[in-house]
Short mmCIF file of C-alpha atoms in Angstrom, two decimals:
data_model
loop_
_atom_site.label_atom_id
_atom_site.label_comp_id
_atom_site.label_asym_id
_atom_site.label_seq_id
_atom_site.Cartn_x
_atom_site.Cartn_y
_atom_site.Cartn_z
CA MET A 1 1.40 -8.30 -8.42
CA LYS A 2 -0.71 -6.68 -5.74
CA GLN A 3 -4.48 -7.00 -5.99
CA LYS A 4 -6.74 -4.00 -5.47
CA SER A 5 -9.41 -6.23 -3.92
CA THR A 6 -6.93 -7.40 -1.27
CA ALA A 7 -5.93 -3.83 -0.52
CA TRP A 8 -9.56 -2.80 -0.14
CA LEU A 9 -10.27 -5.70 2.21
CA LEU A 10 -7.23 -4.84 4.31
CA TRP A 11 -8.39 -1.23 4.44
CA LEU A 12 -11.92 -2.25 5.40
CA PHE A 13 -10.95 -4.59 8.23
CA LEU A 14 -7.54 -3.32 9.35
CA GLY A 15 -7.37 0.17 7.87
CA VAL A 16 -6.94 1.92 11.19
CA PHE A 17 -3.66 0.02 11.61
CA GLY A 18 -2.37 0.90 8.13
CA ALA A 19 -2.51 -2.72 6.94
CA TYR A 20 -3.00 -1.88 3.28
CA LYS A 21 -0.04 0.50 3.41
CA PHE A 22 2.13 -2.37 4.61
CA TYR A 23 0.68 -4.50 1.79
CA THR A 24 1.61 -1.91 -0.85
CA GLY A 25 5.08 -1.36 0.57
CA ASN A 26 4.53 2.14 1.98
CA PHE A 27 6.18 1.27 5.27
CA ILE A 28 6.77 4.78 6.63
CA SER A 29 3.16 5.74 6.01
CA ALA A 30 2.00 2.43 7.48
CA ILE A 31 4.02 2.87 10.66
CA THR A 32 2.72 6.42 11.02
CA LYS A 33 -0.85 5.18 10.69
CA LEU A 34 -0.16 2.36 13.12
CA PHE A 35 1.07 4.67 15.86
CA THR A 36 -1.38 7.54 15.33
CA ALA A 37 -4.53 5.47 14.78
CA ASN A 38 -5.03 7.40 11.54
CA CYS A 39 -5.37 10.76 13.30
CA PHE A 40 -8.81 10.01 14.63
CA PHE A 41 -9.89 8.22 11.46
CA ILE A 42 -9.32 11.18 9.12
CA GLY A 43 -6.65 9.10 7.39
CA LEU A 44 -9.18 6.37 6.62
CA PHE A 45 -11.28 8.83 4.66
CA ILE A 46 -8.23 10.06 2.75
CA ASP A 47 -7.19 6.46 2.00
CA ILE A 48 -10.45 5.91 0.08
CA PHE A 49 -9.03 8.13 -2.64
CA SER A 50 -5.50 6.75 -2.63
CA ILE A 51 -5.82 2.96 -2.38
CA ASN A 52 -6.03 2.26 -6.12
CA ASN A 53 -3.09 4.58 -6.86
CA ASP A 54 -1.00 2.98 -4.12
CA VAL A 55 -1.62 -0.50 -5.51
CA ASP A 56 -0.79 0.67 -9.03
CA ALA A 57 2.44 2.25 -7.75
CA ALA A 58 3.40 -0.95 -5.91
CA ASN A 59 2.79 -2.99 -9.06
CA PHE A 60 4.82 -0.53 -11.12
CA ARG A 61 7.74 -0.83 -8.67
CA ALA A 62 7.52 -4.64 -8.86
CA ILE A 63 7.59 -4.55 -12.66
CA GLN A 64 10.57 -2.19 -12.65
CA GLN A 65 12.46 -4.44 -10.24
CA ALA A 66 11.68 -7.49 -12.37
CA ARG A 67 12.96 -5.70 -15.48
CA MET A 68 16.14 -4.70 -13.68
CA MET A 69 16.71 -8.27 -12.51
CA LYS A 70 16.08 -9.58 -16.01
CA GLY A 71 18.68 -7.15 -17.35
CA VAL A 72 21.19 -8.28 -14.74
CA MET A 73 20.64 -11.95 -15.59
CA GLU A 74 21.12 -11.48 -19.32
#
């Protein structure tokens, strides 16, 4: 499970590089942020409103994958 506190720390210290997007598995968005430097930091402001949702979505995907694997193993 991904932790919101970890995502926030990644955003705070490495947000301009899209670090928290890599952490939550949003690789295309992360690579875009990495190469555009967050469009002159506008993306950092937008991220403030999306970090919690991104972590929740990553956790939901992990739970779904675990359920699928459990079904395969049974």
